[in-house]
mmCIF file of C-alpha atoms in Angstrom:
data_model
loop_
_atom_site.group_PDB
_atom_site.id
_atom_site.type_symbol
_atom_site.label_atom_id
_atom_site.label_comp_id
_atom_site.label_asym_id
_atom_site.label_seq_id
_atom_site.Cartn_x
_atom_site.Cartn_y
_atom_site.Cartn_z
ATOM 1 C CA MET L 1 103.042 83.809 118.279
ATOM 2 C CA VAL L 2 99.627 83.064 119.733
ATOM 3 C CA ASN L 3 97.797 86.189 120.892
ATOM 4 C CA ILE L 4 97.371 86.002 124.681
ATOM 5 C CA GLU L 5 94.488 87.735 126.453
ATOM 6 C CA HIS L 6 92.940 87.414 129.904
ATOM 7 C CA LEU L 7 89.302 86.825 130.803
ATOM 8 C CA THR L 8 89.935 88.739 134.017
ATOM 9 C CA ASP L 9 90.526 91.891 131.935
ATOM 10 C CA ARG L 10 87.122 91.613 130.307
ATOM 11 C CA ARG L 11 83.977 93.246 131.693
ATOM 12 C CA PRO L 12 81.460 93.023 128.854
ATOM 13 C CA GLN L 13 78.566 95.477 128.790
ATOM 14 C CA VAL L 14 75.586 94.015 126.977
ATOM 15 C CA SER L 15 72.360 95.770 126.000
ATOM 16 C CA PRO L 16 68.977 94.030 126.379
ATOM 17 C CA GLU L 17 68.807 93.777 122.590
ATOM 18 C CA GLU L 18 72.194 92.055 122.471
ATOM 19 C CA LEU L 19 71.153 89.647 125.228
ATOM 20 C CA LEU L 20 68.024 88.662 123.329
ATOM 21 C CA GLU L 21 69.971 88.334 120.091
ATOM 22 C CA GLY L 22 72.035 85.629 121.786
ATOM 23 C CA PHE L 23 68.975 83.425 122.322
ATOM 24 C CA ARG L 24 69.607 81.128 119.392
ATOM 25 C CA PRO L 25 71.148 77.648 119.081
ATOM 26 C CA SER L 26 74.880 77.505 119.721
ATOM 27 C CA GLU L 27 77.412 76.907 116.963
ATOM 28 C CA ARG L 28 77.077 73.169 117.595
ATOM 29 C CA PHE L 29 73.467 73.275 116.450
ATOM 30 C CA GLY L 30 73.631 76.295 114.171
ATOM 31 C CA GLU L 31 72.738 74.390 110.996
ATOM 32 C CA VAL L 32 70.912 71.284 112.167
ATOM 33 C CA SER L 33 67.519 70.253 110.844
ATOM 34 C CA PHE L 34 65.107 67.364 111.143
ATOM 35 C CA ASP L 35 66.799 65.937 108.039
ATOM 36 C CA THR L 36 70.166 65.787 109.823
ATOM 37 C CA TYR L 37 68.700 63.915 112.783
ATOM 38 C CA ILE L 38 69.157 60.194 112.137
ATOM 39 C CA PRO L 39 66.568 58.220 114.122
ATOM 40 C CA ASP L 40 67.653 54.876 115.528
ATOM 41 C CA PRO L 41 65.598 52.219 113.674
ATOM 42 C CA ASN L 42 65.533 50.225 116.915
ATOM 43 C CA GLN L 43 63.901 53.158 118.724
ATOM 44 C CA PRO L 44 60.656 54.038 116.889
ATOM 45 C CA SER L 45 59.922 56.845 119.343
ATOM 46 C CA GLN L 46 62.744 58.868 117.753
ATOM 47 C CA ALA L 47 61.169 58.930 114.290
ATOM 48 C CA GLN L 48 57.792 59.594 115.899
ATOM 49 C CA ALA L 49 59.271 62.560 117.784
ATOM 50 C CA VAL L 50 60.470 64.062 114.500
ATOM 51 C CA GLU L 51 56.994 63.839 112.984
ATOM 52 C CA GLU L 52 55.275 65.272 116.055
ATOM 53 C CA LEU L 53 57.715 68.179 116.223
ATOM 54 C CA LYS L 54 57.169 68.940 112.535
ATOM 55 C CA LYS L 55 53.427 69.111 113.164
ATOM 56 C CA PHE L 56 53.965 71.364 116.166
ATOM 57 C CA GLY L 57 56.286 73.591 114.118
ATOM 58 C CA ALA L 58 53.627 73.894 111.422
ATOM 59 C CA ARG L 59 51.127 75.047 114.055
ATOM 60 C CA VAL L 60 53.606 77.617 115.343
ATOM 61 C CA GLY L 61 54.213 78.819 111.798
ATOM 62 C CA SER L 62 50.500 79.421 111.330
ATOM 63 C CA ASN L 63 50.238 81.338 114.605
ATOM 64 C CA SER L 64 49.811 85.044 113.905
ATOM 65 C CA GLY L 65 50.604 85.818 117.551
ATOM 66 C CA GLY L 66 48.769 87.842 120.195
ATOM 67 C CA GLY L 67 45.389 87.219 121.773
ATOM 68 C CA GLY L 68 43.891 83.848 122.633
ATOM 69 C CA GLY L 69 46.420 82.270 124.896
ATOM 70 C CA PHE L 70 46.248 79.842 127.754
ATOM 71 C CA PHE L 71 43.861 81.576 130.135
ATOM 72 C CA SER L 72 41.313 82.332 127.429
ATOM 73 C CA LYS L 73 41.085 78.603 126.793
ATOM 74 C CA LEU L 74 41.094 77.769 130.492
ATOM 75 C CA PHE L 75 38.068 79.960 131.070
ATOM 76 C CA GLY L 76 36.212 79.006 127.921
ATOM 77 C CA GLY L 77 37.607 81.576 125.483
ATOM 78 C CA GLY L 78 38.379 79.121 122.685
ATOM 79 C CA LYS L 79 41.527 77.345 121.591
ATOM 80 C CA PRO L 80 45.017 78.766 122.103
ATOM 81 C CA ALA L 81 46.391 80.955 119.333
ATOM 82 C CA GLY L 82 47.645 78.802 116.477
ATOM 83 C CA GLY L 83 45.456 75.829 117.346
ATOM 84 C CA GLY L 84 46.364 72.705 119.308
ATOM 85 C CA LEU L 85 48.409 72.691 122.491
ATOM 86 C CA ASN L 86 50.548 75.627 123.547
ATOM 87 C CA GLY L 87 53.572 73.546 124.498
ATOM 88 C CA ILE L 88 55.552 70.448 123.692
ATOM 89 C CA TYR L 89 57.964 68.628 125.989
ATOM 90 C CA LEU L 90 60.666 66.147 124.966
ATOM 91 C CA ASP L 91 61.129 63.567 127.698
ATOM 92 C CA GLY L 92 64.115 61.262 127.489
ATOM 93 C CA GLY L 93 67.512 60.265 128.786
ATOM 94 C CA PHE L 94 70.905 61.869 128.402
ATOM 95 C CA GLY L 95 72.371 61.964 124.901
ATOM 96 C CA VAL L 96 69.400 60.854 122.783
ATOM 97 C CA GLY L 97 69.390 63.983 120.612
ATOM 98 C CA LYS L 98 66.760 66.124 122.328
ATOM 99 C CA THR L 99 68.752 69.344 121.841
ATOM 100 C CA HIS L 100 69.235 68.505 118.156
ATOM 101 C CA LEU L 101 65.477 68.051 117.798
ATOM 102 C CA LEU L 102 64.678 71.236 119.709
ATOM 103 C CA ALA L 103 67.136 73.253 117.608
ATOM 104 C CA SER L 104 65.635 71.734 114.456
ATOM 105 C CA LEU L 105 62.218 72.991 115.546
ATOM 106 C CA TRP L 106 63.670 76.459 116.144
ATOM 107 C CA HIS L 107 65.252 76.512 112.667
ATOM 108 C CA MET L 108 61.998 75.348 111.088
ATOM 109 C CA VAL L 109 59.856 78.153 112.515
ATOM 110 C CA GLU L 110 59.955 81.553 110.828
ATOM 111 C CA GLY L 111 59.510 84.816 112.660
ATOM 112 C CA PRO L 112 60.573 86.078 116.104
ATOM 113 C CA LYS L 113 61.702 83.187 118.314
ATOM 114 C CA ALA L 114 64.102 82.357 121.134
ATOM 115 C CA PHE L 115 66.273 79.347 122.003
ATOM 116 C CA GLY L 116 68.174 79.008 125.258
ATOM 117 C CA THR L 117 68.844 76.773 128.210
ATOM 118 C CA PHE L 118 66.781 76.915 131.365
ATOM 119 C CA VAL L 119 69.685 78.668 133.112
ATOM 120 C CA GLU L 120 69.990 81.261 130.349
ATOM 121 C CA TYR L 121 66.344 82.240 130.772
ATOM 122 C CA THR L 122 66.658 82.570 134.550
ATOM 123 C CA ASN L 123 69.777 84.682 134.009
ATOM 124 C CA LEU L 124 67.879 86.809 131.495
ATOM 125 C CA VAL L 125 65.238 87.526 134.133
ATOM 126 C CA GLY L 126 68.024 88.472 136.533
ATOM 127 C CA ALA L 127 69.509 90.875 134.003
ATOM 128 C CA LEU L 128 66.316 92.454 132.646
ATOM 129 C CA THR L 129 63.763 91.922 135.478
ATOM 130 C CA PHE L 130 60.844 89.546 135.183
ATOM 131 C CA ARG L 131 58.399 92.053 133.712
ATOM 132 C CA LYS L 132 60.751 93.252 130.972
ATOM 133 C CA THR L 133 61.575 89.653 130.082
ATOM 134 C CA VAL L 134 57.877 88.868 129.702
ATOM 135 C CA GLU L 135 57.341 91.990 127.599
ATOM 136 C CA ALA L 136 60.217 91.059 125.282
ATOM 137 C CA LEU L 137 59.431 87.349 124.867
ATOM 138 C CA SER L 138 55.683 87.897 124.518
ATOM 139 C CA GLN L 139 56.364 89.255 121.046
ATOM 140 C CA TYR L 140 57.810 85.899 119.947
ATOM 141 C CA LYS L 141 56.038 83.038 118.210
ATOM 142 C CA LEU L 142 58.183 80.322 119.795
ATOM 143 C CA VAL L 143 60.290 80.018 122.951
ATOM 144 C CA CYS L 144 62.515 76.923 123.225
ATOM 145 C CA ILE L 145 63.818 75.942 126.679
ATOM 146 C CA ASP L 146 66.595 73.353 126.621
ATOM 147 C CA GLU L 147 67.547 71.304 129.691
ATOM 148 C CA PHE L 148 64.617 72.256 131.910
ATOM 149 C CA GLU L 149 65.973 71.854 135.431
ATOM 150 C CA LEU L 150 64.010 70.790 138.480
ATOM 151 C CA ASP L 151 66.775 70.995 141.071
ATOM 152 C CA ASP L 152 66.195 74.604 142.206
ATOM 153 C CA PRO L 153 62.648 75.179 143.514
ATOM 154 C CA GLY L 154 62.926 78.961 143.258
ATOM 155 C CA ASP L 155 64.075 78.923 139.640
ATOM 156 C CA THR L 156 61.472 76.308 138.729
ATOM 157 C CA VAL L 157 58.651 78.448 140.136
ATOM 158 C CA LEU L 158 60.108 81.466 138.315
ATOM 159 C CA MET L 159 60.155 79.622 134.998
ATOM 160 C CA SER L 160 56.683 78.208 135.566
ATOM 161 C CA ARG L 161 55.381 81.738 136.045
ATOM 162 C CA LEU L 162 57.264 82.991 132.989
ATOM 163 C CA MET L 163 55.899 80.178 130.832
ATOM 164 C CA ARG L 164 52.390 80.817 132.124
ATOM 165 C CA GLU L 165 52.516 84.485 131.147
ATOM 166 C CA LEU L 166 54.039 83.742 127.755
ATOM 167 C CA SER L 167 51.427 81.082 127.088
ATOM 168 C CA ASP L 168 48.710 83.565 127.999
ATOM 169 C CA ALA L 169 50.156 85.872 125.334
ATOM 170 C CA GLY L 170 49.811 83.100 122.724
ATOM 171 C CA VAL L 171 53.495 82.136 122.629
ATOM 172 C CA LYS L 172 54.206 78.465 121.822
ATOM 173 C CA ILE L 173 56.731 76.803 124.144
ATOM 174 C CA ALA L 174 58.960 73.774 123.568
ATOM 175 C CA ALA L 175 61.140 72.254 126.292
ATOM 176 C CA THR L 176 63.468 69.340 126.952
ATOM 177 C CA SER L 177 64.400 67.635 130.197
ATOM 178 C CA ASN L 178 67.764 67.341 131.878
ATOM 179 C CA THR L 179 68.477 63.743 132.919
ATOM 180 C CA LEU L 180 71.619 62.214 134.376
ATOM 181 C CA PRO L 181 73.306 59.343 132.484
ATOM 182 C CA GLY L 182 72.952 57.215 135.613
ATOM 183 C CA ALA L 183 69.203 57.890 135.572
ATOM 184 C CA LEU L 184 68.736 56.851 131.944
ATOM 185 C CA GLY L 185 66.251 54.165 132.887
ATOM 186 C CA GLU L 186 64.345 56.645 135.053
ATOM 187 C CA GLY L 187 63.868 59.219 132.279
ATOM 188 C CA ARG L 188 60.164 58.377 132.069
ATOM 189 C CA PHE L 189 59.647 59.993 135.467
ATOM 190 C CA ALA L 190 60.910 63.347 134.221
ATOM 191 C CA ALA L 191 57.608 64.026 132.460
ATOM 192 C CA ALA L 192 55.642 63.632 135.691
ATOM 193 C CA ASP L 193 58.083 65.893 137.536
ATOM 194 C CA PHE L 194 57.890 68.496 134.781
ATOM 195 C CA LYS L 195 54.093 68.508 134.714
ATOM 196 C CA ARG L 196 53.884 68.792 138.487
ATOM 197 C CA GLU L 197 56.255 71.756 138.576
ATOM 198 C CA ILE L 198 54.585 73.765 135.806
ATOM 199 C CA GLN L 199 51.263 73.347 137.638
ATOM 200 C CA VAL L 200 48.300 74.841 135.731
ATOM 201 C CA LEU L 201 50.199 74.763 132.438
ATOM 202 C CA ALA L 202 50.560 70.990 132.504
ATOM 203 C CA ASP L 203 47.491 70.187 130.430
ATOM 204 C CA GLN L 204 48.763 72.506 127.710
ATOM 205 C CA PHE L 205 51.905 70.429 127.075
ATOM 206 C CA GLU L 206 52.110 67.435 124.806
ATOM 207 C CA VAL L 207 54.752 65.040 126.126
ATOM 208 C CA ILE L 208 56.888 63.250 123.537
ATOM 209 C CA ARG L 209 59.033 60.374 124.735
ATOM 210 C CA VAL L 210 62.456 60.032 123.048
ATOM 211 C CA ASP L 211 63.938 56.624 123.853
ATOM 212 C CA GLY L 212 67.446 55.448 123.027
ATOM 213 C CA GLU L 213 70.972 54.844 124.227
ATOM 214 C CA ASP L 214 73.288 57.738 125.022
ATOM 215 C CA TYR L 215 75.189 58.328 121.785
ATOM 216 C CA ARG L 216 77.983 59.917 123.844
ATOM 217 C CA HIS L 217 78.169 56.740 125.998
ATOM 218 C CA ARG L 218 77.219 56.499 129.602
ATOM 219 C CA GLY L 219 79.244 57.751 132.553
ATOM 220 C CA LEU L 220 81.953 60.364 132.854
ATOM 221 C CA PRO L 221 84.887 59.988 130.454
ATOM 222 C CA GLU L 222 88.288 59.950 132.105
ATOM 223 C CA ALA L 223 89.680 63.465 132.332
ATOM 224 C CA PRO L 224 93.101 63.965 130.705
ATOM 225 C CA GLN L 225 96.024 64.747 132.946
ATOM 226 C CA PRO L 226 96.706 68.491 133.259
ATOM 227 C CA VAL L 227 99.976 69.939 131.987
ATOM 228 C CA ALA L 228 102.837 70.625 134.375
ATOM 229 C CA ALA L 229 102.789 73.879 136.317
ATOM 230 C CA GLY L 230 104.881 76.503 134.565
ATOM 231 C CA SER L 231 104.452 74.920 131.121
ATOM 232 C CA GLU L 232 100.981 76.296 130.394
ATOM 233 C CA GLU L 233 101.871 79.121 128.014
ATOM 234 C CA ALA L 234 104.495 77.046 126.217
ATOM 235 C CA THR L 235 101.839 74.374 125.683
ATOM 236 C CA VAL L 236 99.458 77.013 124.340
ATOM 237 C CA GLN L 237 102.074 78.148 121.818
ATOM 238 C CA ASP L 238 102.649 74.551 120.777
ATOM 239 C CA LYS L 239 99.015 73.423 120.526
ATOM 240 C CA PHE L 240 97.389 76.429 118.851
ATOM 241 C CA PRO L 241 98.128 78.110 115.499
ATOM 242 C CA ALA L 242 99.896 81.470 115.534
ATOM 243 C CA SER L 243 96.699 83.235 114.470
ATOM 244 C CA ALA L 244 94.767 82.018 117.537
ATOM 245 C CA THR L 245 93.606 84.200 120.417
ATOM 246 C CA ILE L 246 93.770 82.370 123.744
ATOM 247 C CA ALA L 247 92.622 83.555 127.163
ATOM 248 C CA VAL L 248 95.219 82.607 129.799
ATOM 249 C CA ASP L 249 94.249 83.103 133.442
ATOM 250 C CA SER L 250 94.988 81.967 136.947
ATOM 251 C CA PHE L 251 92.053 79.716 137.852
ATOM 252 C CA ALA L 252 91.649 81.373 141.258
ATOM 253 C CA ASP L 253 91.523 84.820 139.657
ATOM 254 C CA LEU L 254 89.103 83.597 136.996
ATOM 255 C CA VAL L 255 86.499 82.179 139.392
ATOM 256 C CA GLU L 256 86.725 85.338 141.500
ATOM 257 C CA HIS L 257 86.210 87.457 138.375
ATOM 258 C CA LEU L 258 83.030 85.546 137.537
ATOM 259 C CA SER L 259 81.410 87.070 140.622
ATOM 260 C CA VAL L 260 81.558 90.562 139.057
ATOM 261 C CA VAL L 261 80.299 89.550 135.600
ATOM 262 C CA HIS L 262 76.617 88.614 135.399
ATOM 263 C CA PRO L 263 76.152 85.067 134.019
ATOM 264 C CA SER L 264 73.950 86.481 131.243
ATOM 265 C CA ARG L 265 77.145 88.089 129.885
ATOM 266 C CA TYR L 266 79.356 84.982 129.861
ATOM 267 C CA ARG L 267 78.669 84.475 126.165
ATOM 268 C CA GLN L 268 80.165 87.910 125.479
ATOM 269 C CA LEU L 269 82.949 87.285 128.019
ATOM 270 C CA ILE L 270 84.427 84.575 125.787
ATOM 271 C CA ALA L 271 83.648 86.209 122.432
ATOM 272 C CA GLY L 272 86.437 86.177 119.856
ATOM 273 C CA LEU L 273 88.485 83.457 121.563
ATOM 274 C CA ASP L 274 89.906 80.290 120.021
ATOM 275 C CA GLY L 275 90.821 78.548 123.268
ATOM 276 C CA ILE L 276 91.232 78.725 127.028
ATOM 277 C CA CYS L 277 94.185 78.157 129.378
ATOM 278 C CA TRP L 278 93.808 77.986 133.161
ATOM 279 C CA LYS L 279 96.728 77.847 135.575
ATOM 280 C CA ASP L 280 96.514 75.818 138.774
ATOM 281 C CA VAL L 281 92.933 74.544 138.683
ATOM 282 C CA GLN L 282 91.808 73.703 142.211
ATOM 283 C CA PRO L 283 88.586 72.199 143.594
ATOM 284 C CA ILE L 284 85.776 74.706 144.063
ATOM 285 C CA THR L 285 84.326 74.492 147.560
ATOM 286 C CA GLN L 286 81.635 77.194 147.562
ATOM 287 C CA GLN L 287 78.280 76.392 145.980
ATOM 288 C CA ALA L 288 77.646 79.888 144.593
ATOM 289 C CA VAL L 289 81.063 79.920 142.922
ATOM 290 C CA ALA L 290 80.509 76.427 141.538
ATOM 291 C CA LEU L 291 77.140 77.313 140.013
ATOM 292 C CA ARG L 292 78.593 80.360 138.240
ATOM 293 C CA PHE L 293 81.415 78.195 136.929
ATOM 294 C CA VAL L 294 78.874 75.701 135.562
ATOM 295 C CA VAL L 295 77.350 78.479 133.449
ATOM 296 C CA LEU L 296 80.779 79.376 132.068
ATOM 297 C CA ALA L 297 81.442 75.708 131.271
ATOM 298 C CA ASP L 298 78.190 75.576 129.288
ATOM 299 C CA ARG L 299 79.117 78.678 127.262
ATOM 300 C CA LEU L 300 82.616 77.305 126.557
ATOM 301 C CA TYR L 301 81.068 74.046 125.364
ATOM 302 C CA ASP L 302 78.608 75.928 123.174
ATOM 303 C CA LYS L 303 81.526 77.585 121.387
ATOM 304 C CA ASP L 304 83.646 74.420 121.404
ATOM 305 C CA LEU L 305 86.687 76.175 122.916
ATOM 306 C CA PRO L 306 89.553 73.756 123.667
ATOM 307 C CA ILE L 307 91.017 74.012 127.171
ATOM 308 C CA ILE L 308 94.583 73.588 128.416
ATOM 309 C CA SER L 309 95.041 73.564 132.188
ATOM 310 C CA SER L 310 97.361 72.743 135.057
ATOM 311 C CA GLY L 311 96.400 71.735 138.580
ATOM 312 C CA VAL L 312 93.729 69.106 139.261
ATOM 313 C CA PRO L 313 91.860 67.363 136.415
ATOM 314 C CA PHE L 314 88.291 68.485 135.790
ATOM 315 C CA ASP L 315 86.737 65.398 137.348
ATOM 316 C CA ARG L 316 87.982 66.811 140.662
ATOM 317 C CA VAL L 317 86.966 70.451 140.192
ATOM 318 C CA PHE L 318 83.779 69.958 142.270
ATOM 319 C CA THR L 319 83.736 68.359 145.716
ATOM 320 C CA GLU L 320 82.285 64.906 146.328
ATOM 321 C CA GLU L 321 79.481 66.529 148.315
ATOM 322 C CA MET L 322 78.551 68.701 145.335
ATOM 323 C CA MET L 323 78.614 65.772 142.925
ATOM 324 C CA ALA L 324 76.208 63.885 145.197
ATOM 325 C CA GLY L 325 74.024 66.837 146.187
ATOM 326 C CA GLY L 326 70.951 68.572 144.869
ATOM 327 C CA TYR L 327 72.756 70.226 141.959
ATOM 328 C CA GLN L 328 74.510 67.067 140.801
ATOM 329 C CA LYS L 329 72.957 67.240 137.321
ATOM 330 C CA LYS L 330 74.573 70.619 136.726
ATOM 331 C CA TYR L 331 77.937 69.480 138.029
ATOM 332 C CA PHE L 332 77.851 66.187 136.138
ATOM 333 C CA ARG L 333 77.149 68.064 132.903
ATOM 334 C CA ALA L 334 79.920 70.574 133.574
ATOM 335 C CA VAL L 335 82.522 67.887 134.284
ATOM 336 C CA SER L 336 81.527 65.967 131.158
ATOM 337 C CA ARG L 337 81.759 69.078 128.985
ATOM 338 C CA LEU L 338 84.974 70.417 130.485
ATOM 339 C CA THR L 339 86.574 66.991 130.099
ATOM 340 C CA ALA L 340 85.594 66.901 126.427
ATOM 341 C CA LEU L 341 87.117 70.356 125.866
ATOM 342 C CA ALA L 342 90.262 69.375 127.779
ATOM 343 C CA ARG L 343 90.677 66.241 125.679
ATOM 344 C CA GLU L 344 90.472 68.431 122.603
ATOM 345 C CA GLY L 345 92.895 70.990 123.973
ATOM 346 C CA MET L 346 95.487 68.738 125.613
ATOM 347 C CA LEU L 347 95.156 65.533 123.604
ATOM 348 C CA GLY L 348 94.101 66.984 120.254
ATOM 349 C CA GLU L 349 90.949 64.840 120.176
ATOM 350 C CA GLN L 350 88.181 66.499 118.177
ATOM 351 C CA ASN L 351 85.123 66.962 120.362
ATOM 352 C CA GLN L 352 81.977 65.417 118.915
#
């Protein structure tokens, strides 16, 4: 029999050290390298991006850390620690391999380093305070920020300030953009947006364009039909091996529970699980609830946890207003990822 647990019974307590330990590429990118990235021969910018990132990684590797920094250069104090620019930014559309490249850079660099999404860093500040986050990350050689988001002005200013202080401490920073599939042709504007938002740091970032078609295909895949109400646990027993541990929860109870668990702890919330089952999924109508759920969806996708659910399909879990509003990038990504996990859980299709 499959071992059944409940996310609503879990209230993980995580130390600052444990939080920081989690800032590494997810299992999906745990062993990638520049050698495993296959550039499209029809898109020369992809091969060029690999070479530029290797050069940047070599500069980071030669950086002994401390001293120098952004402001010393700004006011005539010499070059930033490690030589060259303090930051590198991958600008491109959805699904061209930017995360693979960023994770490859992280794996290449030796020494203290961090890798996380934009949201994970803002959550880290919320959990530790801004000053303690700066103190911790200032000891690192490299900080990688995946999916830099420009849809929340407050968070963008927060991250700009964090990056500025880390750069002043001599930390090298690498970032990628977050672009909608529908905006694939507009990806070139992301660099201008990014530079505007990081203000005085802009001239310290080298922008690398990564062109190409979305290898995951454009648009939202059709979400599989949920299972019938009342058949959820029987489906779990049928779909998963007897050794599996599956979290089975009422969807309403689950989203309520997320309000009492800080998003920085969602990685630990789902630790040790082999799959997820939600009963009676219904559209989320409150923005704050929806944004917390997006973070959980990202962590589930990181761990590649198949999902079985009843209720509405995941392409209806956010309202039309949300999908067309200011946070649409977050919601689009969440629907795409939840749909992929549902196809794996309910249809047995291996998620790529």
